[in-house]
Amino acid sequence: MIAAPGPCVLFATPGWISGGFSLEVFKRWAPSEMNLVTLPGYCAAGTIGHKLMSGKPTKIDVDKDTQLDVRCQAFGIFTAGLLSDGAISNIHQLSFSPHTDAKGIMDLVKFLSPKHVILVHGEKPKMATLKGRICSELGIPCVDPANNETVCIPSTHCVKAEASHTFIQSTWSPNFKFFESSSESESDSLLKDRKFISPLQVTDERAVEGILVEEKSKKAKIVHQNELLLALGQRKHEVRFAYCWPMKVRNLEQTKATNLPSSSNVFRMVYVKLSDELSGGDIQDFGEHLQVESFQISICLKDRCPYRIIDSTGNESEAMFLCCSWSVADEKLAWKIISILENFQLWNSLSI
């Protein structure tokens, strides 16, 4: 936890940093100028806390065999804690009364002007009184949670992020909405007049969607969803469905299997059929297969296709099979196309 990237706040004991967990963390965080150590107002002589508060040391002897470089900031206050991602190397002292019936806490809160205050220690009635004073006199939200009670505080931290060129381009397309409007002051005669034209209002309701990517030691960046896999160095995983079935060929028993329609003829007829049935469908011909959205269809040349459905006759050698696949997003479209083609007889319009 203490080596995790990013800022954090850690309360550790003992407050004098004389040993234990606070000393372990101090050894890790003291050499960095980005860290801050807060200490109690009094630290016993001979402890690391006392050495920090006594001056501005650059080196501290932890024990007879260990010397530690100190570049962190030290701050003397009423409680003990360790703050990661602090400020410059310096030492400050702040003395005040920490009692809930004293003026010190009010002065400290007023001086710091925090967004929220949480009271964590004291007699319940006095904490309630102090909470009321902080809220009413300073106008700062304050809570005094009981033991094991969870408190949620909204964050106001702003993160500056770069934007990829592709993401910026995706914001250029407007989404205009047009609607007519009329003011309430217009007379009824104008509204009834056919020559009167209501003013046209135009709004741009474009919505921009992106993905925030934040890598270690790099600035946050907003990328388009199509760039995410490349940014993460990952491959796309897609679940696809597949189906292979025999096409109906009229008078097939009078024709040898070698005289079955060619793939080009089949594609031509399937293309024409789908163009008639699918209004507005963008059907693409890639030579070896036809495609509508993610739905792909081709002539199946495999002897044993794992997706093949055999009819009751089981005469597989005298049939032409179509094999198709599609993504889950186009499942409704896929079964519509399959239904069209399963009821379509190729042989009527093909010459042999």
Coordinates of N, CA and C in Angstrom, one line a residue, residues 51 113 218 310:
K51 N 13.7 15.3 16.4 CA 14.7 15.7 15.5 C 14.2 16.6 14.3
S113 N -9.7 26.7 5.7 CA -10.9 26.8 4.8 C -11.1 25.5 4.0
K218 N 2.3 9.0 -16.7 CA 1.8 9.6 -17.9 C 0.6 10.5 -17.6
I310 N -28.1 -30.5 -41.1 CA -28.4 -31.5 -42.1 C -29.9 -31.7 -42.1

